[in-house]
PDB file of C-alpha atoms in Angstrom:
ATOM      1  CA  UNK A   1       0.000   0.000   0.000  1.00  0.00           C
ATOM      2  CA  UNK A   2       1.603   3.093  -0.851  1.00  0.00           C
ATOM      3  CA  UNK A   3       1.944   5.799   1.988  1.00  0.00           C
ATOM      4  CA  UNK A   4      -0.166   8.463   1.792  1.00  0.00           C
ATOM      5  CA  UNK A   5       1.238  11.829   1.332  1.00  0.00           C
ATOM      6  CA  UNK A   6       2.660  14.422   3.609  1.00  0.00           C
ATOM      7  CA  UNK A   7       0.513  17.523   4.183  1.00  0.00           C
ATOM      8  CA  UNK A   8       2.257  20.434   3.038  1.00  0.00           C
ATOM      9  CA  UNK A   9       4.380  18.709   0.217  1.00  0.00           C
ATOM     10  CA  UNK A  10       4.931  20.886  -2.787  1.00  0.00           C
ATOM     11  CA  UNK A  11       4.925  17.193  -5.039  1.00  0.00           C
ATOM     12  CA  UNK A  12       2.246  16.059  -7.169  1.00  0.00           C
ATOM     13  CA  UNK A  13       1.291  12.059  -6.632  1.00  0.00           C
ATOM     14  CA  UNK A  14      -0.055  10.028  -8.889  1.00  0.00           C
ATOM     15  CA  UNK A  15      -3.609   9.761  -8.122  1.00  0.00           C
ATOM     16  CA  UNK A  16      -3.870  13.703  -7.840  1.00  0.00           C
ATOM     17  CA  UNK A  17      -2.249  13.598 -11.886  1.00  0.00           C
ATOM     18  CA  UNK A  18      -5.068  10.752 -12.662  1.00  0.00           C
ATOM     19  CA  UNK A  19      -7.878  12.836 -11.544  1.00  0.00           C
ATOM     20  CA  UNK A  20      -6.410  16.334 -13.435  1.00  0.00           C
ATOM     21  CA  UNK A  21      -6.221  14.237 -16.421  1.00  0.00           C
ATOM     22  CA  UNK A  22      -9.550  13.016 -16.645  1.00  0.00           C
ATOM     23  CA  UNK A  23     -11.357  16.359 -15.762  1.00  0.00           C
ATOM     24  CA  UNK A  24      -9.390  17.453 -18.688  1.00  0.00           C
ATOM     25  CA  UNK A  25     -10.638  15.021 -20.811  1.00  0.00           C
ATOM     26  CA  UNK A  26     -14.169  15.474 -19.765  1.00  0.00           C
ATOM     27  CA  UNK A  27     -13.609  19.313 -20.554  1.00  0.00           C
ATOM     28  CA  UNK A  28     -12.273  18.670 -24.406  1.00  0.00           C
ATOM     29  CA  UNK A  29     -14.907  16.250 -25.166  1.00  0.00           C
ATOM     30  CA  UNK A  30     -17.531  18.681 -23.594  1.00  0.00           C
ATOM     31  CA  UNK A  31     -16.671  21.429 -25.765  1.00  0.00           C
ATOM     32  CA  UNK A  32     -15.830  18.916 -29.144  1.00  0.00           C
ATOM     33  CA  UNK A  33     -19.571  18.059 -28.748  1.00  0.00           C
ATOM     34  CA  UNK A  34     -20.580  21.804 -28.211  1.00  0.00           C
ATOM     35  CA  UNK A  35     -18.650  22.725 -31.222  1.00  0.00           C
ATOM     36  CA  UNK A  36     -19.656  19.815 -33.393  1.00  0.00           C
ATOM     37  CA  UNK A  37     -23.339  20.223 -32.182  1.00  0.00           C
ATOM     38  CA  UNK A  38     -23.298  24.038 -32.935  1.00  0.00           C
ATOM     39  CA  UNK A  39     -21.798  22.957 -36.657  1.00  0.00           C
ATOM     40  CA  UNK A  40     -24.096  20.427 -37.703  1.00  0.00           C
ATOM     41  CA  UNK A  41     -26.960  22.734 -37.962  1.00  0.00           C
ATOM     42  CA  UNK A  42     -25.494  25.028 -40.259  1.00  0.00           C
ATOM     43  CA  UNK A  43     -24.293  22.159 -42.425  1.00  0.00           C
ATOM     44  CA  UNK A  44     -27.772  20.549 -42.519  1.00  0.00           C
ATOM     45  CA  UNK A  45     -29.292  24.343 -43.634  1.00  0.00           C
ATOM     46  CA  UNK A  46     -26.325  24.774 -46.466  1.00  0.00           C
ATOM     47  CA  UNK A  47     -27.531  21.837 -47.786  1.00  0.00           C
ATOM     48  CA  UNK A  48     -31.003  22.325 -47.898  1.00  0.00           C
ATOM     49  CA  UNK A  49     -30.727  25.531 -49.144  1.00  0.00           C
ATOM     50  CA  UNK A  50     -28.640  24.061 -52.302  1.00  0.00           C
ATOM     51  CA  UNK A  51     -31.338  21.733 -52.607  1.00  0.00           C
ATOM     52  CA  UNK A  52     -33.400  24.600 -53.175  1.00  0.00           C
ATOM     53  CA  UNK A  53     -31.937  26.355 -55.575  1.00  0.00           C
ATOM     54  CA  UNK A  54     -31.210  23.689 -57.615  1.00  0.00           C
ATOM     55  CA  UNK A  55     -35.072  23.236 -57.761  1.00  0.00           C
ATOM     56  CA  UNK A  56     -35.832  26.909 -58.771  1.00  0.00           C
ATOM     57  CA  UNK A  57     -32.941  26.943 -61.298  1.00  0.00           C
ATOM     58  CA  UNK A  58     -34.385  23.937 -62.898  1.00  0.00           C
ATOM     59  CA  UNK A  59     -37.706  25.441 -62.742  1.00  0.00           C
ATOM     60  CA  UNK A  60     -36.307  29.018 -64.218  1.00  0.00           C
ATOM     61  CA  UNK A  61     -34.093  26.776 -67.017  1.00  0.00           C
ATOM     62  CA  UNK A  62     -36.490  26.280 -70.130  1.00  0.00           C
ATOM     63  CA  UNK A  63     -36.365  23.715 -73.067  1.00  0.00           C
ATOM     64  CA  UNK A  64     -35.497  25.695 -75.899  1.00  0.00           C
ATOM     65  CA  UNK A  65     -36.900  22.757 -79.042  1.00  0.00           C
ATOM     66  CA  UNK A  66     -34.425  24.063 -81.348  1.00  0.00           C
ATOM     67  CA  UNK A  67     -36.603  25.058 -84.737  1.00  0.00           C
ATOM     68  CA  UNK A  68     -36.397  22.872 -87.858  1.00  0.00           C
ATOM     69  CA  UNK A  69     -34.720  24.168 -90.708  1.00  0.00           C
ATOM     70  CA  UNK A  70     -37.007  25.443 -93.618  1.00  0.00           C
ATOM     71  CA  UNK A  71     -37.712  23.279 -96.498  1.00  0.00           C
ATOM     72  CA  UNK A  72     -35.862  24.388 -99.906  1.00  0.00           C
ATOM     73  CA  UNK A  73     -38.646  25.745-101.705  1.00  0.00           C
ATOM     74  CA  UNK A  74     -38.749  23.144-105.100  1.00  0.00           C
ATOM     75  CA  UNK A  75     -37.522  24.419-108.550  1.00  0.00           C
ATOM     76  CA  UNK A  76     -40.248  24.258-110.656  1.00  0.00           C
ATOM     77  CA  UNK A  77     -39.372  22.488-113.690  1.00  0.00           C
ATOM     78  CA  UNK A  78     -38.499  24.513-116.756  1.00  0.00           C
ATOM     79  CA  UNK A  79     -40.811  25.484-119.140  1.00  0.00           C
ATOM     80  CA  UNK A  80     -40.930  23.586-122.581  1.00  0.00           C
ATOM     81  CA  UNK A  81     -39.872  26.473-125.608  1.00  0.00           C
ATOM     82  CA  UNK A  82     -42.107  25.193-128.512  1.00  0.00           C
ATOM     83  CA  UNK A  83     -40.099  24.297-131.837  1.00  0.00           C
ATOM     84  CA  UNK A  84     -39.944  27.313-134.390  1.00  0.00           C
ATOM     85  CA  UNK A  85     -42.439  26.963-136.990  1.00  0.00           C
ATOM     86  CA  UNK A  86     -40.871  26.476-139.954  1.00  0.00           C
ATOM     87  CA  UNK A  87     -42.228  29.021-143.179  1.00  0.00           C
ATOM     88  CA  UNK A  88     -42.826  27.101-146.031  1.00  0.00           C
ATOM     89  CA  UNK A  89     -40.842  28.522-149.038  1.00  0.00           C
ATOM     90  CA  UNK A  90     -42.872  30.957-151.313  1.00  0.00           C
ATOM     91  CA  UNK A  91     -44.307  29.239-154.227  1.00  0.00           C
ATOM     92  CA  UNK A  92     -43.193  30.686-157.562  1.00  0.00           C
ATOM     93  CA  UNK A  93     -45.220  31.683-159.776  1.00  0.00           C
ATOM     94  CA  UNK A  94     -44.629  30.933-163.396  1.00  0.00           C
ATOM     95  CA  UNK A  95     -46.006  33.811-165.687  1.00  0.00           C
ATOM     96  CA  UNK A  96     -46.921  32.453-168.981  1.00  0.00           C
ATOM     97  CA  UNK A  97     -46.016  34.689-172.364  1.00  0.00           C
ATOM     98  CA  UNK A  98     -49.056  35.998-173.869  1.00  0.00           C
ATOM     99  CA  UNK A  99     -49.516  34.789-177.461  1.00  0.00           C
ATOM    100  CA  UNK A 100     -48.291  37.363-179.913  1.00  0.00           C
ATOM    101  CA  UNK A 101     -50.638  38.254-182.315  1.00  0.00           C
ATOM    102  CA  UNK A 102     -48.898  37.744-185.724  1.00  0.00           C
ATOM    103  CA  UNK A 103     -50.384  39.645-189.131  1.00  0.00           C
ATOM    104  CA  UNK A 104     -50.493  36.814-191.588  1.00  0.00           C
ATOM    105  CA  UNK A 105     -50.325  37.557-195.185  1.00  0.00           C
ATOM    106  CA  UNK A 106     -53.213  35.844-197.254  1.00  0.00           C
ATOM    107  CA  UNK A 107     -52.421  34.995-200.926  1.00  0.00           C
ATOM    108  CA  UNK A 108     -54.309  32.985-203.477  1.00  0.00           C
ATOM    109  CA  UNK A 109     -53.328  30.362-205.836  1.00  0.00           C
ATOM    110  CA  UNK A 110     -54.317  30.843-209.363  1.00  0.00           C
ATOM    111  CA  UNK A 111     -53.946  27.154-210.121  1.00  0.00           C
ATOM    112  CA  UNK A 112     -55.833  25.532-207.456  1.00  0.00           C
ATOM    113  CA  UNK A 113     -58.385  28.269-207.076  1.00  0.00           C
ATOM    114  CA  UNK A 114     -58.276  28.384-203.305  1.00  0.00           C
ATOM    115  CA  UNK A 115     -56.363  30.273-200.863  1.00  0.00           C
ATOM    116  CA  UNK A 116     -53.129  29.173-198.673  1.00  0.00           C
ATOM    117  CA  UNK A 117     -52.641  30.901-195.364  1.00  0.00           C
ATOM    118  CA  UNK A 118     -49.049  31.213-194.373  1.00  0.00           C
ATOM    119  CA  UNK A 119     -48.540  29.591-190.835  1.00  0.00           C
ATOM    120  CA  UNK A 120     -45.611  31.701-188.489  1.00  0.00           C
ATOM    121  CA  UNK A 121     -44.331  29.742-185.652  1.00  0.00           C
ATOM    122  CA  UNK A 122     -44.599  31.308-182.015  1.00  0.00           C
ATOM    123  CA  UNK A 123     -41.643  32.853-180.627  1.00  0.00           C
ATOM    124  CA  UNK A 124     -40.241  31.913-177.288  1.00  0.00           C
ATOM    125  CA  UNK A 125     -39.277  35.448-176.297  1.00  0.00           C
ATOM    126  CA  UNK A 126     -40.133  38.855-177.533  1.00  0.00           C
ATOM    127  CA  UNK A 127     -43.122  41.365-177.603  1.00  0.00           C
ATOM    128  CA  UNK A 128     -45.541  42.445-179.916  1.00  0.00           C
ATOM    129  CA  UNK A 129     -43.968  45.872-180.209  1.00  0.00           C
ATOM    130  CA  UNK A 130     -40.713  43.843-181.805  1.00  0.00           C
ATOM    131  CA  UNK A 131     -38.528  44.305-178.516  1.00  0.00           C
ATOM    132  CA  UNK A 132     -36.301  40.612-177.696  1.00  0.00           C
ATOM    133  CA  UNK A 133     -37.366  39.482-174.330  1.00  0.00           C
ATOM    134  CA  UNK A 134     -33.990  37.810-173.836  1.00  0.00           C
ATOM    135  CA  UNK A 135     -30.402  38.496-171.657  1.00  0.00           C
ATOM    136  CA  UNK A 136     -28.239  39.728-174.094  1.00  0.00           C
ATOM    137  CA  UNK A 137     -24.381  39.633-173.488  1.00  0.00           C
ATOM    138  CA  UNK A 138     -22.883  43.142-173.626  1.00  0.00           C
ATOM    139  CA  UNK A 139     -19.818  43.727-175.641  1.00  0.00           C
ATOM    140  CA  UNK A 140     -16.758  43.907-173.030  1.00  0.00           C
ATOM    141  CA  UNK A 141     -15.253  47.293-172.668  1.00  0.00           C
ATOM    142  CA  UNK A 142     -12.378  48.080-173.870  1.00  0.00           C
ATOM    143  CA  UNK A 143      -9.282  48.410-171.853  1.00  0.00           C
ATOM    144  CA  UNK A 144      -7.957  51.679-170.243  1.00  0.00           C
ATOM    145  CA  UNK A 145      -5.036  52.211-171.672  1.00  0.00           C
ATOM    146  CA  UNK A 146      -1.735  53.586-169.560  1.00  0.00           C
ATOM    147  CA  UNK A 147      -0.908  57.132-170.389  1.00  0.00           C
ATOM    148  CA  UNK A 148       2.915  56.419-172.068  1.00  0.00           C
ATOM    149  CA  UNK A 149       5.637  58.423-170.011  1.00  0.00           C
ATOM    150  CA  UNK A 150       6.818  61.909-171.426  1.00  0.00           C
ATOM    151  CA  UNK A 151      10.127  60.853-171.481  1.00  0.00           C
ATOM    152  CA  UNK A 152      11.785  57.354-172.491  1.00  0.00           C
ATOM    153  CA  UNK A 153      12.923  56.969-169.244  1.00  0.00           C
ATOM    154  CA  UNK A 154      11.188  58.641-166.418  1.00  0.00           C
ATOM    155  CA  UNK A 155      13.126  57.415-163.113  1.00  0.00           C
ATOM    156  CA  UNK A 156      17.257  58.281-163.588  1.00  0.00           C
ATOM    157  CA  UNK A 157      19.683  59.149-161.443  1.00  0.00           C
ATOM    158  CA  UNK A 158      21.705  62.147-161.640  1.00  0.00           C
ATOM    159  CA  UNK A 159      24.838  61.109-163.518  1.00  0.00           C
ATOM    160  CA  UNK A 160      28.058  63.435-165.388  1.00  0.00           C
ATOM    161  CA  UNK A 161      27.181  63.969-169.150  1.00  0.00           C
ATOM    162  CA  UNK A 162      31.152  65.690-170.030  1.00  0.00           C
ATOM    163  CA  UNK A 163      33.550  64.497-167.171  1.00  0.00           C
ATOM    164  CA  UNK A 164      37.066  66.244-167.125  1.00  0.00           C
ATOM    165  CA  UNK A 165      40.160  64.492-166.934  1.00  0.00           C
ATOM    166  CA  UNK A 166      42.547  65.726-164.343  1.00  0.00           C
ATOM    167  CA  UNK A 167      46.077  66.376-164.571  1.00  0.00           C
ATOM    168  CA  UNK A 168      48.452  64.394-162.008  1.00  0.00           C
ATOM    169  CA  UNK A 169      50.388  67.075-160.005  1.00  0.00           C
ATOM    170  CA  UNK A 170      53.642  67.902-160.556  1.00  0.00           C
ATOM    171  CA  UNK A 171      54.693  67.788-157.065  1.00  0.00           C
ATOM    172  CA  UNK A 172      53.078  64.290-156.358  1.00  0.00           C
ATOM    173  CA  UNK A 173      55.036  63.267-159.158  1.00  0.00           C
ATOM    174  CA  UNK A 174      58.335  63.287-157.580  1.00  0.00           C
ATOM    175  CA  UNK A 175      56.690  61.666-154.708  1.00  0.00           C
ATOM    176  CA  UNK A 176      56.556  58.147-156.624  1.00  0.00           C
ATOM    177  CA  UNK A 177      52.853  57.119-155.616  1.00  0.00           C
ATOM    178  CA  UNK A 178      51.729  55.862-159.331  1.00  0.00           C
ATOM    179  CA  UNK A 179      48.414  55.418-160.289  1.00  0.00           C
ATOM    180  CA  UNK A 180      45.733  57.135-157.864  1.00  0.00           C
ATOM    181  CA  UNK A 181      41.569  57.738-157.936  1.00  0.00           C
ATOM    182  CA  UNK A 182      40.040  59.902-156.207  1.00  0.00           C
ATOM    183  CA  UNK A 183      36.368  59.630-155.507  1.00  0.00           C
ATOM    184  CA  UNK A 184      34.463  63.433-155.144  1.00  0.00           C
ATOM    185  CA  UNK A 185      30.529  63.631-153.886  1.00  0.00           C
ATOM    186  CA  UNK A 186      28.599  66.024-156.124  1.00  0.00           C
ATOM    187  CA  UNK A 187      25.314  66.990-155.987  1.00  0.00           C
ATOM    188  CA  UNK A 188      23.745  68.765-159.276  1.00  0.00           C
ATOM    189  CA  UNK A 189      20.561  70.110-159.015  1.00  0.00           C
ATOM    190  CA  UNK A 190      17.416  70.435-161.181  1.00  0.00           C
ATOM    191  CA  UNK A 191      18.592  72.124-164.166  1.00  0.00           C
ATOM    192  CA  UNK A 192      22.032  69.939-164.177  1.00  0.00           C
ATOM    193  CA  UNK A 193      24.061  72.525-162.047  1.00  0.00           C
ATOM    194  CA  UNK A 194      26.582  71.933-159.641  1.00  0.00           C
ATOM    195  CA  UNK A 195      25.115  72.740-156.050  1.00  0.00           C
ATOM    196  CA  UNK A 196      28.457  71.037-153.738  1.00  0.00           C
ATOM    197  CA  UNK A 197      31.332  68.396-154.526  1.00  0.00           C
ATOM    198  CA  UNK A 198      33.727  66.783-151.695  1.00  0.00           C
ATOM    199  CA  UNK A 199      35.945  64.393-151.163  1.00  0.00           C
ATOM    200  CA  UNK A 200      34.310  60.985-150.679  1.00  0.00           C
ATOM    201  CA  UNK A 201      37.357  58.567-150.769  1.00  0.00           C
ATOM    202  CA  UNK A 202      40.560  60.692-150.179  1.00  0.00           C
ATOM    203  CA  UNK A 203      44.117  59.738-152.130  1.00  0.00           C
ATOM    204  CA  UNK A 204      45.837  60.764-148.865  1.00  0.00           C
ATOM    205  CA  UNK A 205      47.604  63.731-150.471  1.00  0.00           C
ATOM    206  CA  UNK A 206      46.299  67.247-150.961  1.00  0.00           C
ATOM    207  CA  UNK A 207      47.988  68.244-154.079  1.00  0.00           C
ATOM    208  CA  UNK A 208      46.008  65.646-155.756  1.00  0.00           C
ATOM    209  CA  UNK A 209      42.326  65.664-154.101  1.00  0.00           C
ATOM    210  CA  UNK A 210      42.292  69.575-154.977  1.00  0.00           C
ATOM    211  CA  UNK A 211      43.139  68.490-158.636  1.00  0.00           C
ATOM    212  CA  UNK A 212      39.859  65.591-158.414  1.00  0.00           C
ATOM    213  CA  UNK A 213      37.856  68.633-157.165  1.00  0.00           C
ATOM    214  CA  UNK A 214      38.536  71.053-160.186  1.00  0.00           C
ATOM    215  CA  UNK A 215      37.971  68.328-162.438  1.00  0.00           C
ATOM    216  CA  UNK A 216      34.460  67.347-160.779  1.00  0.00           C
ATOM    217  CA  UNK A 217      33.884  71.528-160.635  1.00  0.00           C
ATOM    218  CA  UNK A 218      34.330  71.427-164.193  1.00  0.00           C
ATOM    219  CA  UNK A 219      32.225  68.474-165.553  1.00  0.00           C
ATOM    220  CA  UNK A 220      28.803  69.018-167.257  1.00  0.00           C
ATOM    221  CA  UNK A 221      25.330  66.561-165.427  1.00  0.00           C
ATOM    222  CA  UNK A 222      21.950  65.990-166.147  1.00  0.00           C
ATOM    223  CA  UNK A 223      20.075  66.276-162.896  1.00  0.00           C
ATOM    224  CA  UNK A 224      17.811  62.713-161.367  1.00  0.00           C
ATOM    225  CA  UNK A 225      14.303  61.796-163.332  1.00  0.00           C
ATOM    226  CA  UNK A 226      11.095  61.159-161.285  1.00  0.00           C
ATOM    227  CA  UNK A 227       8.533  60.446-163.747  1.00  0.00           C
ATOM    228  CA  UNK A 228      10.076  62.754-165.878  1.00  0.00           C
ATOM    229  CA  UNK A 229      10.372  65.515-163.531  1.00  0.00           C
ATOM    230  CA  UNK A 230      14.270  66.452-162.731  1.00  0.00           C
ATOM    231  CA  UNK A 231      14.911  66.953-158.972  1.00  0.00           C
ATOM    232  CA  UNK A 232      17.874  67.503-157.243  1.00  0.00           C
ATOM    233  CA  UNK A 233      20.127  64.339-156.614  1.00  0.00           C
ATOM    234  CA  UNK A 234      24.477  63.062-155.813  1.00  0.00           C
ATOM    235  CA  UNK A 235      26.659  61.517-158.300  1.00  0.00           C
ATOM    236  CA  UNK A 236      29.966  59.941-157.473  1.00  0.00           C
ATOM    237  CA  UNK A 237      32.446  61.811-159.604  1.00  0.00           C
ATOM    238  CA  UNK A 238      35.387  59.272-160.016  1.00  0.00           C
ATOM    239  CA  UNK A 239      39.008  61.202-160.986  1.00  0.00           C
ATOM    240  CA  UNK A 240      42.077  58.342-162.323  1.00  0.00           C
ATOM    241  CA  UNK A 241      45.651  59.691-161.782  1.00  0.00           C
ATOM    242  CA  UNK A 242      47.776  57.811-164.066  1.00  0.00           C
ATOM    243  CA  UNK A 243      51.371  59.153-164.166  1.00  0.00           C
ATOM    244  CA  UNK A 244      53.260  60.077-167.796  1.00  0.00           C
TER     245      UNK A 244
END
């Protein structure tokens, strides 16, 4: 048996720590059930209160039937274009030639003693009056003939009529070059005049393209033809060098 404890000890025994202990206890589960009572409630009224507005929201929600599409309206089928009447040709119509009335000539045969009457054939075509009823051909008509040219030859170039030989330069002479041409660029006008002359293909020395000028100054041309008409036209004046 375990001794019992002094009065006035400041230590706790084991009987005394038993009893605190289960007072304790009694306190928690007092207030667990107070606070789980108090809870409950609430819990049963949140519910309820979703039960009820589920009910009114199903009652507000309405059933939309969703509307059937319209029927295609039908084509109606096309209308039948009657075929064309077809227009008979247009009959001809054959005119038939009046008879001609033909004067026969009575005579009388002194033989037989009676009279012959000359018969005349009908004609296919023709009037009384003596005009042919036929398509003549018509003569052809005759052919237009060109006007001839006023000159024999109406298109010609401009060309030199009395050239003039030149005379090879003294001082190109002593310079050995031989035989040399000299091309010169006239142009002659209208009335066969000189209107300019130049040097077309050179010789390479002066003394002898001045003499190609003179010559080509000198010469006598007929002007260029255009049906006949002169005009003003170039000629290629052509001077030879040929040393003595």
């Amino acid at each position: 048996m375990a001794a019992a404890p002094k009065k006035g000890s400041r230590y706790i025994t084991t009987s005394e720590r038993v009893g605190n202990f289960i007072g304790i206890a009694i306190v928690l589960s007092l207030a667990i059930h107070l606070a789980v009572g108090a809870f409950l409630p609430n819990l049963a009224n949140q519910h309820e209160n979703n039960e009820v507005e589920k009910v009114s929201m199903a009652k507000r929600t309405k059933v939309r039937v969703p509307t059937p599409p319209p029927k295609p309206t039908p084509t109606p089928p096309p209308t039948p274009t009657p075929n064309p009447q077809v227009t008979p040709p247009p009959k001809k119509q054959v005119v038939e030639p009046k008879p001609l009335k033909v004067n026969l000539v009575h005579t009388t045969s002194n033989s037989a003693g009676a009279s012959t009457e000359n018969t005349v054939s009908q004609p296919k075509t023709g009037s009384e009056n003596g005009a042919p009823g036929g398509n003549g051909t018509a003569a052809p008509a005759a052919p237009v003939e060109t006007p001839k040219p006023a000159c024999a030859n109406p298109n010609v170039e401009a060309t030199v009529t009395s050239p003039v030989q030149p005379d090879y330069p003294e001082s190109a002479k002593d310079l050995g070059l031989g035989a040399v041409s000299v091309e010169v660029e006239v142009t002659v006008g209208p009335s066969g005049n000189l209107v300019t002359a130049s040097v077309y293909k050179s010789s390479n020395n002066m003394s002898i393209d001045q003499a190609a000028l003179r010559a080509a100054r000198q010469s006598t041309y007929s002007p260029k033809l255009i049906n006949c008409s002169p005009t003003t036209g170039n000629y290629l004046f052509r001077a030879d060098f040929q040393p003595d």
